[in-house]
Amino acid sequence: MGGIGKTMIAKIVYNSNHHIYDAACFLENVTGVSKGHNGLVDLQRHLLSDISGKNDRINNVDDGRWRINYALSNKRVLLVLDDVDQTEQLFALAGQQDWFSQGRKIIITTRLKSLLKNADEIYDVYWPEKLSHDESLELFSWHAFRQKCPIKSHIDLSKRFVQYCDGLPLALQVLGSSCREKSIDVWDTSCKHILITPFWKNLK
């Protein structure tokens, strides 16, 4: 589900652990970048630069795969591939499963379980869940008021916003930030508007 926090969770894990590896790379928005001209090659170049510190020329995707496999030799590497939706993206950037053995780790975020055949048998799979009402209200409050709970005059409106965000962290952050330091009249108008146009349903 879009907006549930896959990328944010991956970033927290990456930022907390990258220092214990010989090299690390976080490739964000793999699907979007790969759709550009020579997108997969650009991603491979980014990956190689982070792993080896070199900006070698890559002729094509197959050449990039060979160079990545070579660069991984004898290194403990942490790689995050964010928002993957095609097997060719995995093949170009992560190769075969044995590329990430012996202390090397790969984290993949995707909306498509079908992307990883027999995923539960091969990989450790984590399914993010929606936030509870209390968690949602706290997250919304931090972005709207910069404190844990809503201010007294905005409690009811805050609860209505939280209800319609349906536990999605990204929607709560965006909506909370957009309401910060606005008058209560603006809050009321915005609340009526989202009843008609629940914009976060299209969040990615």
CSV table of C-alpha atoms in Angstrom, one decimal:
chain,number,residue,atom,x,y,z
A,1,MET,CA,0.0,0.0,0.0
A,2,GLY,CA,1.3,3.4,-0.9
A,3,GLY,CA,2.1,5.8,2.0
A,4,ILE,CA,2.3,3.1,4.6
A,5,GLY,CA,6.0,3.8,5.4
A,6,LYS,CA,8.0,1.3,3.5
A,7,THR,CA,10.7,3.7,2.4
A,8,MET,CA,10.8,5.4,5.8
A,9,ILE,CA,11.3,2.1,7.5
A,10,ALA,CA,14.1,1.1,5.1
A,11,LYS,CA,15.8,4.5,5.6
A,12,ILE,CA,15.8,4.0,9.4
A,13,VAL,CA,17.2,0.5,9.1
A,14,TYR,CA,19.9,1.7,6.6
A,15,ASN,CA,20.9,4.8,8.7
A,16,SER,CA,21.2,2.7,11.8
A,17,ASN,CA,23.3,-0.1,10.3
A,18,HIS,CA,25.3,1.2,7.2
A,19,HIS,CA,28.3,2.1,9.4
A,20,ILE,CA,29.0,-1.6,10.3
A,21,TYR,CA,29.5,-2.6,6.7
A,22,ASP,CA,32.5,-2.1,4.4
A,23,ALA,CA,30.2,-0.3,1.9
A,24,ALA,CA,26.5,0.7,1.7
A,25,CYS,CA,24.1,2.1,-0.9
A,26,PHE,CA,20.5,3.3,-0.8
A,27,LEU,CA,18.9,3.4,-4.2
A,28,GLU,CA,15.6,5.3,-3.8
A,29,ASN,CA,12.7,5.2,-6.3
A,30,VAL,CA,14.2,2.4,-8.4
A,31,THR,CA,11.1,2.2,-10.6
A,32,GLY,CA,10.9,5.9,-11.4
A,33,VAL,CA,14.6,6.2,-12.2
A,34,SER,CA,14.7,3.0,-14.3
A,35,LYS,CA,12.1,4.4,-16.6
A,36,GLY,CA,14.4,7.2,-17.7
A,37,HIS,CA,16.9,7.0,-20.6
A,38,ASN,CA,19.5,4.5,-19.5
A,39,GLY,CA,17.8,4.4,-16.2
A,40,LEU,CA,19.1,1.0,-15.1
A,41,VAL,CA,22.6,1.9,-16.1
A,42,ASP,CA,22.4,5.1,-14.1
A,43,LEU,CA,21.3,3.1,-11.1
A,44,GLN,CA,24.2,0.7,-11.6
A,45,ARG,CA,26.6,3.6,-11.9
A,46,HIS,CA,25.3,5.0,-8.6
A,47,LEU,CA,25.6,1.6,-6.9
A,48,LEU,CA,29.1,1.1,-8.1
A,49,SER,CA,30.2,4.5,-7.1
A,50,ASP,CA,28.9,4.0,-3.5
A,51,ILE,CA,30.5,0.5,-3.3
A,52,SER,CA,33.9,1.2,-4.8
A,53,GLY,CA,34.2,4.9,-4.7
A,54,LYS,CA,34.9,5.0,-8.5
A,55,ASN,CA,32.9,6.4,-11.4
A,56,ASP,CA,33.7,3.8,-14.0
A,57,ARG,CA,32.0,3.9,-17.4
A,58,ILE,CA,29.3,1.3,-17.9
A,59,ASN,CA,28.6,0.3,-21.4
A,60,ASN,CA,25.3,-1.6,-20.8
A,61,VAL,CA,23.3,-3.4,-18.2
A,62,ASP,CA,25.2,-6.7,-18.6
A,63,ASP,CA,28.5,-4.8,-18.2
A,64,GLY,CA,27.1,-3.2,-15.1
A,65,ARG,CA,26.1,-6.5,-13.6
A,66,TRP,CA,29.6,-7.9,-14.1
A,67,ARG,CA,31.2,-4.8,-12.5
A,68,ILE,CA,28.8,-4.9,-9.5
A,69,ASN,CA,29.5,-8.6,-8.9
A,70,TYR,CA,33.2,-7.9,-9.1
A,71,ALA,CA,33.0,-4.9,-6.8
A,72,LEU,CA,31.1,-7.0,-4.2
A,73,SER,CA,34.0,-9.4,-3.9
A,74,ASN,CA,35.4,-9.7,-0.4
A,75,LYS,CA,33.2,-6.9,0.9
A,76,ARG,CA,30.4,-6.8,3.4
A,77,VAL,CA,27.8,-4.6,1.7
A,78,LEU,CA,24.4,-3.3,2.7
A,79,LEU,CA,22.1,-2.4,-0.3
A,80,VAL,CA,18.6,-1.0,-0.2
A,81,LEU,CA,16.5,-1.1,-3.4
A,82,ASP,CA,13.5,1.1,-2.8
A,83,ASP,CA,10.3,0.8,-4.8
A,84,VAL,CA,11.1,-2.1,-7.1
A,85,ASP,CA,8.4,-3.4,-9.4
A,86,GLN,CA,10.2,-5.4,-12.1
A,87,THR,CA,12.3,-8.5,-12.0
A,88,GLU,CA,14.7,-6.9,-14.5
A,89,GLN,CA,15.5,-4.2,-11.9
A,90,LEU,CA,16.5,-6.9,-9.3
A,91,PHE,CA,18.5,-8.7,-12.0
A,92,ALA,CA,20.4,-5.6,-13.0
A,93,LEU,CA,21.2,-4.4,-9.5
A,94,ALA,CA,21.2,-7.5,-7.2
A,95,GLY,CA,21.9,-10.3,-9.6
A,96,GLN,CA,21.6,-13.8,-8.1
A,97,GLN,CA,20.9,-14.5,-4.5
A,98,ASP,CA,24.4,-15.7,-3.9
A,99,TRP,CA,25.7,-12.2,-4.5
A,100,PHE,CA,24.4,-11.3,-1.1
A,101,SER,CA,25.9,-14.1,1.1
A,102,GLN,CA,28.6,-14.0,3.7
A,103,GLY,CA,27.6,-10.9,5.6
A,104,ARG,CA,26.1,-9.0,2.7
A,105,LYS,CA,22.5,-7.8,3.0
A,106,ILE,CA,19.9,-6.5,0.6
A,107,ILE,CA,16.6,-4.8,1.6
A,108,ILE,CA,13.9,-4.5,-1.1
A,109,THR,CA,10.8,-2.4,-0.7
A,110,THR,CA,8.0,-3.2,-3.1
A,111,ARG,CA,4.2,-3.3,-3.4
A,112,LEU,CA,4.3,-6.6,-5.3
A,113,LYS,CA,4.8,-9.8,-3.4
A,114,SER,CA,4.6,-11.6,-6.7
A,115,LEU,CA,8.0,-10.0,-7.6
A,116,LEU,CA,9.7,-12.4,-5.2
A,117,LYS,CA,8.7,-16.0,-6.0
A,118,ASN,CA,8.3,-18.0,-2.8
A,119,ALA,CA,9.4,-14.9,-0.9
A,120,ASP,CA,8.5,-16.2,2.5
A,121,GLU,CA,10.7,-19.2,2.0
A,122,ILE,CA,13.8,-17.3,0.7
A,123,TYR,CA,13.6,-13.9,2.3
A,124,ASP,CA,12.7,-12.5,5.7
A,125,VAL,CA,9.5,-10.6,4.8
A,126,TYR,CA,8.2,-7.7,6.9
A,127,TRP,CA,4.6,-6.4,6.2
A,128,PRO,CA,4.1,-2.8,7.5
A,129,GLU,CA,0.8,-2.3,9.2
A,130,LYS,CA,-1.3,0.8,9.5
A,131,LEU,CA,-1.0,3.0,12.6
A,132,SER,CA,-3.5,2.7,15.4
A,133,HIS,CA,-5.7,5.7,16.2
A,134,ASP,CA,-3.5,6.8,19.1
A,135,GLU,CA,-0.3,6.4,17.0
A,136,SER,CA,-2.0,8.3,14.2
A,137,LEU,CA,-3.1,11.1,16.4
A,138,GLU,CA,0.4,11.5,17.9
A,139,LEU,CA,2.1,11.5,14.5
A,140,PHE,CA,-0.4,14.0,13.1
A,141,SER,CA,0.1,16.2,16.2
A,142,TRP,CA,3.9,16.3,15.9
A,143,HIS,CA,3.6,17.6,12.3
A,144,ALA,CA,0.6,20.0,13.0
A,145,PHE,CA,1.6,21.3,16.4
A,146,ARG,CA,5.2,20.1,17.0
A,147,GLN,CA,4.0,18.3,20.2
A,148,LYS,CA,2.6,14.9,21.1
A,149,CYS,CA,-1.0,15.9,21.5
A,150,PRO,CA,-3.3,18.4,19.7
A,151,ILE,CA,-4.0,21.7,21.3
A,152,LYS,CA,-7.3,21.8,23.1
A,153,SER,CA,-9.2,24.0,20.5
A,154,HIS,CA,-8.2,21.6,17.7
A,155,ILE,CA,-8.8,18.2,19.3
A,156,ASP,CA,-12.1,17.4,17.5
A,157,LEU,CA,-10.8,18.5,14.1
A,158,SER,CA,-7.6,16.6,14.6
A,159,LYS,CA,-9.5,13.4,15.3
A,160,ARG,CA,-11.5,13.9,12.1
A,161,PHE,CA,-8.4,14.3,10.1
A,162,VAL,CA,-6.8,11.3,11.7
A,163,GLN,CA,-9.9,9.2,11.0
A,164,TYR,CA,-9.8,9.9,7.3
A,165,CYS,CA,-6.1,9.3,7.0
A,166,ASP,CA,-6.9,5.7,7.9
A,167,GLY,CA,-3.6,5.0,9.6
A,168,LEU,CA,-1.3,5.9,6.7
A,169,PRO,CA,1.8,7.7,8.0
A,170,LEU,CA,2.5,9.6,4.8
A,171,ALA,CA,-1.0,11.0,4.7
A,172,LEU,CA,-0.8,12.0,8.4
A,173,GLN,CA,2.6,13.8,7.9
A,174,VAL,CA,1.4,15.7,4.7
A,175,LEU,CA,-1.9,16.7,6.2
A,176,GLY,CA,-0.5,17.7,9.6
A,177,SER,CA,2.3,19.8,8.0
A,178,SER,CA,-0.2,21.5,5.6
A,179,CYS,CA,-2.4,22.6,8.6
A,180,ARG,CA,0.5,23.9,10.8
A,181,GLU,CA,0.0,27.4,12.0
A,182,LYS,CA,-3.2,27.8,10.0
A,183,SER,CA,-6.4,29.3,11.6
A,184,ILE,CA,-9.1,27.1,12.8
A,185,ASP,CA,-11.4,28.3,10.0
A,186,VAL,CA,-8.8,27.0,7.5
A,187,TRP,CA,-8.8,23.7,9.4
A,188,ASP,CA,-12.5,23.5,9.2
A,189,THR,CA,-12.6,24.2,5.5
A,190,SER,CA,-9.8,21.7,4.8
A,191,CYS,CA,-11.6,19.1,6.9
A,192,LYS,CA,-14.8,19.5,4.8
A,193,HIS,CA,-12.7,19.3,1.6
A,194,ILE,CA,-11.1,16.0,2.4
A,195,LEU,CA,-14.4,14.4,2.9
A,196,ILE,CA,-15.0,15.0,-0.8
A,197,THR,CA,-11.4,14.5,-2.1
A,198,PRO,CA,-9.4,12.0,0.0
A,199,PHE,CA,-6.1,12.9,-1.7
A,200,TRP,CA,-3.9,10.4,0.2
A,201,LYS,CA,-5.6,7.5,-1.6
A,202,ASN,CA,-3.1,8.2,-4.4
A,203,LEU,CA,-0.1,8.8,-2.3
A,204,LYS,CA,3.0,6.7,-3.2
